[in-house]
PDB file of C-alpha atoms and ligand atoms in Angstrom:
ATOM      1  CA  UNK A 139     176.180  83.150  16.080  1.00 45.00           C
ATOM      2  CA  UNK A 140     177.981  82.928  13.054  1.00 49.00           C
ATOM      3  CA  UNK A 141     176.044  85.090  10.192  1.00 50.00           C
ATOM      4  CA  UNK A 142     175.723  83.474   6.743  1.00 51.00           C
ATOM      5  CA  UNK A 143     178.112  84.865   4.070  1.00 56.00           C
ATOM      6  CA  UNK A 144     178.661  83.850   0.658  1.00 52.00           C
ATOM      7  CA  UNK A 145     178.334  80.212  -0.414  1.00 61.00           C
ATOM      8  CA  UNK A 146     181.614  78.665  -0.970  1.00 91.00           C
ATOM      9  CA  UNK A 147     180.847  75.101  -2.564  1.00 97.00           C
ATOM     10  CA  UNK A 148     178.038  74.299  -4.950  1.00 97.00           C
ATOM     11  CA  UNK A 149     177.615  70.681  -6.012  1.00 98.00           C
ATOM     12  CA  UNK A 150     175.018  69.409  -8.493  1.00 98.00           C
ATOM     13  CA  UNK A 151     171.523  68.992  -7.095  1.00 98.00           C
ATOM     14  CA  UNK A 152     167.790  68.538  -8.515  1.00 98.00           C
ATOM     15  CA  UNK A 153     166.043  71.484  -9.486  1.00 98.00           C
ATOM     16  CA  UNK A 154     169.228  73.361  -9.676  1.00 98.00           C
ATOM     17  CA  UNK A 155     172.624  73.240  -8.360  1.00 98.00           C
ATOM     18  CA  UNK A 156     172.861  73.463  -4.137  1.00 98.00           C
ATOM     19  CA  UNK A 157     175.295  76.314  -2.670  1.00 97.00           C
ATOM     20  CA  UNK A 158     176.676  76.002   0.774  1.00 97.00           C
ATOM     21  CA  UNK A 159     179.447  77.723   3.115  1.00 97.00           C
ATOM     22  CA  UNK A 160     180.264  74.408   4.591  1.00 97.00           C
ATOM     23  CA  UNK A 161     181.044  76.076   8.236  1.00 97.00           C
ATOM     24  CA  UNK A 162     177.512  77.372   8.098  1.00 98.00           C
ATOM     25  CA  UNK A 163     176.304  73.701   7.067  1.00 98.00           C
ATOM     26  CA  UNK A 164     175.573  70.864   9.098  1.00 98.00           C
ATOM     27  CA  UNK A 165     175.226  67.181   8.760  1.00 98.00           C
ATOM     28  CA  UNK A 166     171.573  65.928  10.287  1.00 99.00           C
ATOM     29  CA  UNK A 167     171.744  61.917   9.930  1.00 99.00           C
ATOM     30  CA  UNK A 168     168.175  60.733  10.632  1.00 99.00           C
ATOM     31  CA  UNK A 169     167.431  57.463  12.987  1.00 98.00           C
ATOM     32  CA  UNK A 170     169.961  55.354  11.864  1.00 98.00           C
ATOM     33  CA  UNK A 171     169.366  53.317  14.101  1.00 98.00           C
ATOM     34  CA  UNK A 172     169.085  49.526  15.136  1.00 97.00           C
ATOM     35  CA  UNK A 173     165.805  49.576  15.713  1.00 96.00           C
ATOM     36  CA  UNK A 174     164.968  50.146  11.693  1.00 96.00           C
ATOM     37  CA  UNK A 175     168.414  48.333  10.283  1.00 97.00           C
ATOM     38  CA  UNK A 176     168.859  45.256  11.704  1.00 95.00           C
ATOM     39  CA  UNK A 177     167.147  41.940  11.695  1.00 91.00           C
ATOM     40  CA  UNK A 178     164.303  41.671  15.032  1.00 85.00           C
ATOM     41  CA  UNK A 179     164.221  45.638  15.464  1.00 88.00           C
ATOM     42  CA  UNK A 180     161.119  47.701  15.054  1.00 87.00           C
ATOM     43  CA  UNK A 181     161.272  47.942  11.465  1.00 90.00           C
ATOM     44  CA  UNK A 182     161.415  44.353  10.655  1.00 88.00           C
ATOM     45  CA  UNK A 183     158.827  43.849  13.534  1.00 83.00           C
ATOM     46  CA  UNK A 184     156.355  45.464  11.607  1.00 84.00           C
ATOM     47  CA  UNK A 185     157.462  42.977   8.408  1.00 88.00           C
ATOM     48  CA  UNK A 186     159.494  45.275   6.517  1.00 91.00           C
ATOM     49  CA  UNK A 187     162.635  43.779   4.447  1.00 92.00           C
ATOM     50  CA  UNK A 188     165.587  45.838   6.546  1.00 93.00           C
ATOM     51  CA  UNK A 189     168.004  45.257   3.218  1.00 92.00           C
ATOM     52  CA  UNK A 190     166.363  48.193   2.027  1.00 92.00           C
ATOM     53  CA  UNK A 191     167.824  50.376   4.088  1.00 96.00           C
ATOM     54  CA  UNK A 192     171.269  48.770   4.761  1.00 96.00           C
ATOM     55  CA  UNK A 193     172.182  49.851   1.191  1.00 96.00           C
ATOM     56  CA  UNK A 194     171.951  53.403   2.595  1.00 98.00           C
ATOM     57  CA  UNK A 195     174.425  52.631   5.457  1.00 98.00           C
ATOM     58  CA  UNK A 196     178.093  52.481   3.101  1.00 98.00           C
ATOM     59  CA  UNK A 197     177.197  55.988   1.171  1.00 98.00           C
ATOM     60  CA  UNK A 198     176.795  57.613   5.081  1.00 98.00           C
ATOM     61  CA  UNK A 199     179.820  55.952   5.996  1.00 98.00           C
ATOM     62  CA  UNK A 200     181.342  57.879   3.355  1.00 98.00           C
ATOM     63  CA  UNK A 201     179.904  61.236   3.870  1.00 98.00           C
ATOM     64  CA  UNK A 202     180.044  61.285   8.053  1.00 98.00           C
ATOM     65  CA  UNK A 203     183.862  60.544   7.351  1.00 98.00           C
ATOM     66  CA  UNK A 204     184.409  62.961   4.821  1.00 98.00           C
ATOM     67  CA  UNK A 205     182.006  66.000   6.799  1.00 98.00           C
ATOM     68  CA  UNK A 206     184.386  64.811   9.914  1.00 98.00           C
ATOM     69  CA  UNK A 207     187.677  65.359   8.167  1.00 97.00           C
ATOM     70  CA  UNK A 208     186.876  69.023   6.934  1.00 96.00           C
ATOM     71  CA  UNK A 209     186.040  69.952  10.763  1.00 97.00           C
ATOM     72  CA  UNK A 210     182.412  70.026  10.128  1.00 98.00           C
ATOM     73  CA  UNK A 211     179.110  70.027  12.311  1.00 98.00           C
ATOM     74  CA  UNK A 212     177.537  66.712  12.018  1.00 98.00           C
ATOM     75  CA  UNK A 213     174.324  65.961  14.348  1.00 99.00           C
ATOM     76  CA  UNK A 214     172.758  62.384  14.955  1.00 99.00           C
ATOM     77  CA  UNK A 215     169.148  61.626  15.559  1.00 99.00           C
ATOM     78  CA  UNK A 216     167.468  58.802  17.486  1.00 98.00           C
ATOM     79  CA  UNK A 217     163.606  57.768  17.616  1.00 98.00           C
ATOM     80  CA  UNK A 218     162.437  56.599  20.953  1.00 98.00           C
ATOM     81  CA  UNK A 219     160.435  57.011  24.314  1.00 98.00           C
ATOM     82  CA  UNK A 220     161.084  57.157  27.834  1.00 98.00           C
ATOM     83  CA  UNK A 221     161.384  53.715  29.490  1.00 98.00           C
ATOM     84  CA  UNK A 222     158.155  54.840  31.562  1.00 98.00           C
ATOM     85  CA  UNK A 223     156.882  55.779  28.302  1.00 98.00           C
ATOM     86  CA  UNK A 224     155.492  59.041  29.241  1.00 98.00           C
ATOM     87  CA  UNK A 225     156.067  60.944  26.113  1.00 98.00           C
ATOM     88  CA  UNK A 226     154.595  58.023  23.870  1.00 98.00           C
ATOM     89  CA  UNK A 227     151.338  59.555  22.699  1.00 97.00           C
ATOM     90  CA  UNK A 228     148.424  56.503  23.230  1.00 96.00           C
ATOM     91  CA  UNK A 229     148.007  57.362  19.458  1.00 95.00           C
ATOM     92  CA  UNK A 230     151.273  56.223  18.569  1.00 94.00           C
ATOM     93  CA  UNK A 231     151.359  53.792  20.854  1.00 92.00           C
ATOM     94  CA  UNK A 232     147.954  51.614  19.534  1.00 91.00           C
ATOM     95  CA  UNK A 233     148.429  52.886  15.458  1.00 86.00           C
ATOM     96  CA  UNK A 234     148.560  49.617  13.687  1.00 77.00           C
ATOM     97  CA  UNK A 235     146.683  48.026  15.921  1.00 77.00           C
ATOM     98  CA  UNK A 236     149.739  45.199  15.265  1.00 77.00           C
ATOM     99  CA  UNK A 237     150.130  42.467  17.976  1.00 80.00           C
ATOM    100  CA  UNK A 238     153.909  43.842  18.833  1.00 83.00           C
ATOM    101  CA  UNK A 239     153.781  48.011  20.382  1.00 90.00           C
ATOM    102  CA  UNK A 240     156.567  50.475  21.014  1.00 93.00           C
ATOM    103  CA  UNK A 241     157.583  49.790  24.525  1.00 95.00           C
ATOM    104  CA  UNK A 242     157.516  45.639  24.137  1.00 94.00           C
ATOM    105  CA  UNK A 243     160.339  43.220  24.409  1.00 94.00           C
ATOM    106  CA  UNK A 244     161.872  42.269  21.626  1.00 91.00           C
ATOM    107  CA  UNK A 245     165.123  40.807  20.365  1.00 92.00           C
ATOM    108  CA  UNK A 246     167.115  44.032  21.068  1.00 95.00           C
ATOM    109  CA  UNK A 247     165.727  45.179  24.287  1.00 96.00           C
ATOM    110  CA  UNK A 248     161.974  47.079  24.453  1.00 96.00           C
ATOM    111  CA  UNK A 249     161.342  48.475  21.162  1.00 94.00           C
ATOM    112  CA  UNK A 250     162.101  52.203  20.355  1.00 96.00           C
ATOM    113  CA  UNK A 251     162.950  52.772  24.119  1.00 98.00           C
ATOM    114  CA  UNK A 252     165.890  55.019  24.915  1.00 98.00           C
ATOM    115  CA  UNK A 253     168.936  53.142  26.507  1.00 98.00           C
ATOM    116  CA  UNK A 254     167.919  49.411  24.863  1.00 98.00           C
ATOM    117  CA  UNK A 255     170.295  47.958  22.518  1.00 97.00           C
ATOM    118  CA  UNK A 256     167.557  48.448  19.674  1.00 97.00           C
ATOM    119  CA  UNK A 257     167.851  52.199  20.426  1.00 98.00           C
ATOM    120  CA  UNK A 258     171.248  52.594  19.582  1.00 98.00           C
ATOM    121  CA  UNK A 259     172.691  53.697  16.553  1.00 98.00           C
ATOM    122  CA  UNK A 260     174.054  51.492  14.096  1.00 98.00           C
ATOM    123  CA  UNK A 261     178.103  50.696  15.008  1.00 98.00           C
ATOM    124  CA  UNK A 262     178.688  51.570  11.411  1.00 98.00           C
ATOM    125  CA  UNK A 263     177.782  55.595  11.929  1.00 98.00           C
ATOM    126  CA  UNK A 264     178.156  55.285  15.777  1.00 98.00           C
ATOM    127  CA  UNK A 265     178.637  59.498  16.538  1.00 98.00           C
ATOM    128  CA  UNK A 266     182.234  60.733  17.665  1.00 98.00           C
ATOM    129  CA  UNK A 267     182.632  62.588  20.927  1.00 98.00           C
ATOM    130  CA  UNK A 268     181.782  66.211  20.787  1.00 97.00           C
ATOM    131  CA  UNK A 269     178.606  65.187  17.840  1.00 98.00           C
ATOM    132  CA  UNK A 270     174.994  66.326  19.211  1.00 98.00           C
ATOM    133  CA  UNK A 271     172.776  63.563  19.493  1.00 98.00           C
ATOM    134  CA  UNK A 272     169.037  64.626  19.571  1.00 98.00           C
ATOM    135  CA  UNK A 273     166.509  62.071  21.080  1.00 98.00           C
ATOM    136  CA  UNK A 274     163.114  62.878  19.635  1.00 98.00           C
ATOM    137  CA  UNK A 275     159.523  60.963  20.368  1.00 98.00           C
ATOM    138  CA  UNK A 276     158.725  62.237  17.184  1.00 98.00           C
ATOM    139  CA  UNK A 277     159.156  61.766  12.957  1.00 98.00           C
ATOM    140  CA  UNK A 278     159.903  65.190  12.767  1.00 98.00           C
ATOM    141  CA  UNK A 279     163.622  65.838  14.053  1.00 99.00           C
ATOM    142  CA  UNK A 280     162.522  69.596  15.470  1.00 98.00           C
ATOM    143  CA  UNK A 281     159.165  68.478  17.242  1.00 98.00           C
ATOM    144  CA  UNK A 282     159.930  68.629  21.359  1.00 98.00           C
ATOM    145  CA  UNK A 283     163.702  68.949  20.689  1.00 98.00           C
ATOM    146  CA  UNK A 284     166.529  71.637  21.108  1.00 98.00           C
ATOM    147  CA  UNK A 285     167.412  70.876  17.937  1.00 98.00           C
ATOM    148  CA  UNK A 286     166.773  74.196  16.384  1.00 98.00           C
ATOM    149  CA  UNK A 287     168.496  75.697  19.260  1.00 98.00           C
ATOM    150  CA  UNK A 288     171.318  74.216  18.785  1.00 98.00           C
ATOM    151  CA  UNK A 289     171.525  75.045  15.078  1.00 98.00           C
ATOM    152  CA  UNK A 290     171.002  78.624  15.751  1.00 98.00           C
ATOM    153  CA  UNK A 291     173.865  78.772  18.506  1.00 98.00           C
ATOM    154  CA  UNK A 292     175.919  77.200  16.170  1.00 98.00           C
ATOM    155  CA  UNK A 293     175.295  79.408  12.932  1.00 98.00           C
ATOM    156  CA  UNK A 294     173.741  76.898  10.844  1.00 98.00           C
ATOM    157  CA  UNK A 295     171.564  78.170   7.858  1.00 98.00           C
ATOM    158  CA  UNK A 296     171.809  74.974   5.589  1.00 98.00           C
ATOM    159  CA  UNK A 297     171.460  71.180   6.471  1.00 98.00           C
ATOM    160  CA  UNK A 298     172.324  68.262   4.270  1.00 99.00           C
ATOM    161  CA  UNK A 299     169.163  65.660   5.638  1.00 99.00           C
ATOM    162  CA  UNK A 300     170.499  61.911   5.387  1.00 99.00           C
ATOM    163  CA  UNK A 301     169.180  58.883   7.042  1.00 98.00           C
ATOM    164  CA  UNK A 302     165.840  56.777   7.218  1.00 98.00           C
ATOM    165  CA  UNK A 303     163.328  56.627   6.049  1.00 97.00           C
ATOM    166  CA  UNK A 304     162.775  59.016   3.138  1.00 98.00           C
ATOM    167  CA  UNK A 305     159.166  59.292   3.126  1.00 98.00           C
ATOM    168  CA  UNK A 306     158.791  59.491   6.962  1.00 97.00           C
ATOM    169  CA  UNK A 307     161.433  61.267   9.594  1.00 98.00           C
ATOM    170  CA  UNK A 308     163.550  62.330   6.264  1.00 98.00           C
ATOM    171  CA  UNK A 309     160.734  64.063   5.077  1.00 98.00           C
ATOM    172  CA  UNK A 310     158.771  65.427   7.944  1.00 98.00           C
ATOM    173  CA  UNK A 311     162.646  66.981   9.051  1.00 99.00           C
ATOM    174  CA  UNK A 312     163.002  68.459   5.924  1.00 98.00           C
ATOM    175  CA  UNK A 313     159.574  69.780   5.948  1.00 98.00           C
ATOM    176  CA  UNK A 314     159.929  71.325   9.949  1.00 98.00           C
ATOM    177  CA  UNK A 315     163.330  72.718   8.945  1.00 98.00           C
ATOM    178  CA  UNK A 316     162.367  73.932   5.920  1.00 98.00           C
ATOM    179  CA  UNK A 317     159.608  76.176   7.654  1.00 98.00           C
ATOM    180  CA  UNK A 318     162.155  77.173  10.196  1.00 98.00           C
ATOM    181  CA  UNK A 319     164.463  78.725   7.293  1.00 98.00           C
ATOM    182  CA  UNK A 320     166.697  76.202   6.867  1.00 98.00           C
ATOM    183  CA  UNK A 321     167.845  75.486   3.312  1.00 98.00           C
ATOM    184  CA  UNK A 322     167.963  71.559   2.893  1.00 98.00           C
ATOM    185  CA  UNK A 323     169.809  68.854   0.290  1.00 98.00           C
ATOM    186  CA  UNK A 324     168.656  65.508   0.352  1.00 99.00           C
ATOM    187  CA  UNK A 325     171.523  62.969  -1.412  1.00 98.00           C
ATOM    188  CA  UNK A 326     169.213  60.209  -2.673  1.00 98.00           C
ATOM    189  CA  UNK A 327     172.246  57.141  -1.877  1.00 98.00           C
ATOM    190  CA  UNK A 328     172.077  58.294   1.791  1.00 98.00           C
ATOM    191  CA  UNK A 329     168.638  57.625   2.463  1.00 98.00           C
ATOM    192  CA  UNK A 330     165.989  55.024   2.574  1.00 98.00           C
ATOM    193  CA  UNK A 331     162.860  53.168   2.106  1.00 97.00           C
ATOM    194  CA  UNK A 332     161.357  50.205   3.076  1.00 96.00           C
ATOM    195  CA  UNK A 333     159.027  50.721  -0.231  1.00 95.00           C
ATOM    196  CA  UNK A 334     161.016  51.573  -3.453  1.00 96.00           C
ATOM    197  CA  UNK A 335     158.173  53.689  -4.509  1.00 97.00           C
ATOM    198  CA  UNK A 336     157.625  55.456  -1.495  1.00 98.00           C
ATOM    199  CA  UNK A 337     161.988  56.318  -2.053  1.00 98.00           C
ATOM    200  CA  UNK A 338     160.899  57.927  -5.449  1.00 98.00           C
ATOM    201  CA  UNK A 339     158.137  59.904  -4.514  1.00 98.00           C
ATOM    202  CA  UNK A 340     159.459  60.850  -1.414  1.00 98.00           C
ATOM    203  CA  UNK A 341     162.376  62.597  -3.172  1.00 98.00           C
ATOM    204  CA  UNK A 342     160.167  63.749  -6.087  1.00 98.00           C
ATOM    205  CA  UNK A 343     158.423  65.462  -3.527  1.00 98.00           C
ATOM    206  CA  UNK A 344     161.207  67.421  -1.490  1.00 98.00           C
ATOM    207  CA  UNK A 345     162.234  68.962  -5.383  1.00 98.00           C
ATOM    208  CA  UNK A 346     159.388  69.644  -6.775  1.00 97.00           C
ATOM    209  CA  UNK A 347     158.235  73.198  -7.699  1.00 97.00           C
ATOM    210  CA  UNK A 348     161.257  74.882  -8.209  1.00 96.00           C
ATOM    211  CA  UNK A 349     162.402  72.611  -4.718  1.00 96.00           C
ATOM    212  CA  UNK A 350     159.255  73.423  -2.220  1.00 97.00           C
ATOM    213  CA  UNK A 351     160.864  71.780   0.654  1.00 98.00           C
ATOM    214  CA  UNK A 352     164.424  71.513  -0.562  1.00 98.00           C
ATOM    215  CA  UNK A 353     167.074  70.236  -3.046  1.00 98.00           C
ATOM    216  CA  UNK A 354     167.777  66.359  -3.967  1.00 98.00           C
ATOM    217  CA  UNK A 355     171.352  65.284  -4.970  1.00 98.00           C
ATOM    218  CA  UNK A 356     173.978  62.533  -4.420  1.00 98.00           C
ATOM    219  CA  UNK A 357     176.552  62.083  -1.750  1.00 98.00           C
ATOM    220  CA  UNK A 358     179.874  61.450  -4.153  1.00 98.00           C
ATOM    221  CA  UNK A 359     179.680  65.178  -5.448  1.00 98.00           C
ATOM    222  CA  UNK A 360     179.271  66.447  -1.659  1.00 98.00           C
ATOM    223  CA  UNK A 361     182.187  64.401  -0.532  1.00 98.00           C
ATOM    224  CA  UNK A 362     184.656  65.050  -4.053  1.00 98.00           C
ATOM    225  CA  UNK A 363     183.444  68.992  -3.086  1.00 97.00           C
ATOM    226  CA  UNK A 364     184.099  68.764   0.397  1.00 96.00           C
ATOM    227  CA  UNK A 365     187.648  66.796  -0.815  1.00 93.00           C
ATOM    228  CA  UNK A 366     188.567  69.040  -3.501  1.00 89.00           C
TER     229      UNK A 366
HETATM  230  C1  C5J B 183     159.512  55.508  11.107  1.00 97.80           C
HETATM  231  C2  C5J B 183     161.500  56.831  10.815  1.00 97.80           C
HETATM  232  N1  C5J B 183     159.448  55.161   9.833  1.00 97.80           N
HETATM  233  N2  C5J B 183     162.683  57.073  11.364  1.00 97.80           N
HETATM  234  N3  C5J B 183     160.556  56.249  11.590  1.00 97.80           N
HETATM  235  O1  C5J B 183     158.646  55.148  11.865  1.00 97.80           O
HETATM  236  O2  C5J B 183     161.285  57.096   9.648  1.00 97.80           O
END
């Protein structure tokens, strides 16, 4: 394991300015998946307007290709169940109470299942060989994973959280990696609500009190940083 040394880049960040060593910093990119972007997936299933979140897809774009191109550690997550749905709590499973469930057909295979089209990652941020993808059952990206593991092996003491959505997986990663040590920075343009307000307050939230959880800033000063 790699031991921390002094930060190397600092880019501007809400409360204060966010420090990194990039080689001790990895990209976490949250669910972007097909299942809460596209038209027919789970997201839209339960009536939400998916153009709220495709607005997050071209900053990502951005900031996968610029983490790639300085060598960097960048980690994709996926929600979803086993086809036999074994590690779908019956809580989960029946919260809602709506007519369509996790585990039902729809237009992109059975919803949040692992190996249907729905699953999959958007083509836009599709991971490169060699990139960890973590499959959780969870909203929290460290809850019955080796994603922690990994991060340890790998020297990682800071994590730059993108992805969807900001008030649910974004936030309950941030939270769990937060408590685990991690220092976190949340660029607003890289992740997303279905609810506007739920996007404000779900930032407002990580940066609050001197930055509780973490640190909120903007992808163009991580990738002219990472550039310069
Ligand atoms: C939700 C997620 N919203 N990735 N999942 O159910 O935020």
């Amino acid at each position: 394991m790699r031991l921390p040394s002094s930060p190397t880049l600092t880019v501007a960040a809400a409360p204060y300015p966010f420090a990194f060593e990039p080689a001790c910093t990895a990209l976490l990119i949250i669910d972007m998946q097909r299942d809460f972007l596209e038209p027919g997936g789970f997201g839209a299933m339960l009536g939400n307007d998916v153009s709220q979140l495709r607005r997050v897809i071209e900053p990502n774009r951005r900031l996968l290709a610029a983490w790639r191109g300085a060598g960097l550690l960048a980690i994709h997550t996926r929600e979803g169940h086993r086809p036999d749905l074994s590690d779908l709590p019956l809580a989960k499973k029946i919260r809602g109470g709506g007519a369509t469930r996790i585990g039902d057909p729809g237009p992109m295979g059975r919803i949040l299942v692992r190996g249907e089209a729905g699953h999959d990652i958007i083509p836009e941020l599709r991971p490169a060989p060699g990139e960890p993808i973590i499959d959780k059952p969870g909203k929290g990206a460290f809850f019955a994973t080796d994603l922690h593991a990994i991060l340890q092996n790998a020297g990682i003491t800071r994590l730059v959280v993108t992805g969807v959505t900001t008030e649910v997986c974004v936030n309950t990663t941030v939270r769990e990696a937060n408590d685990r040590g991690y220092d976190c920075l949340v660029p607003a343009d890289c992740v997303g609500s279905y609810f506007p307000e739920f996007q404000e307050m779900g930032l407002a939230m990580i940066k609050a009190q001197g930055g509780i959880f973490g640190w909120v800033g903007d992808s163009e000063d991580l990738v002219a940083a990472l550039e310069s």
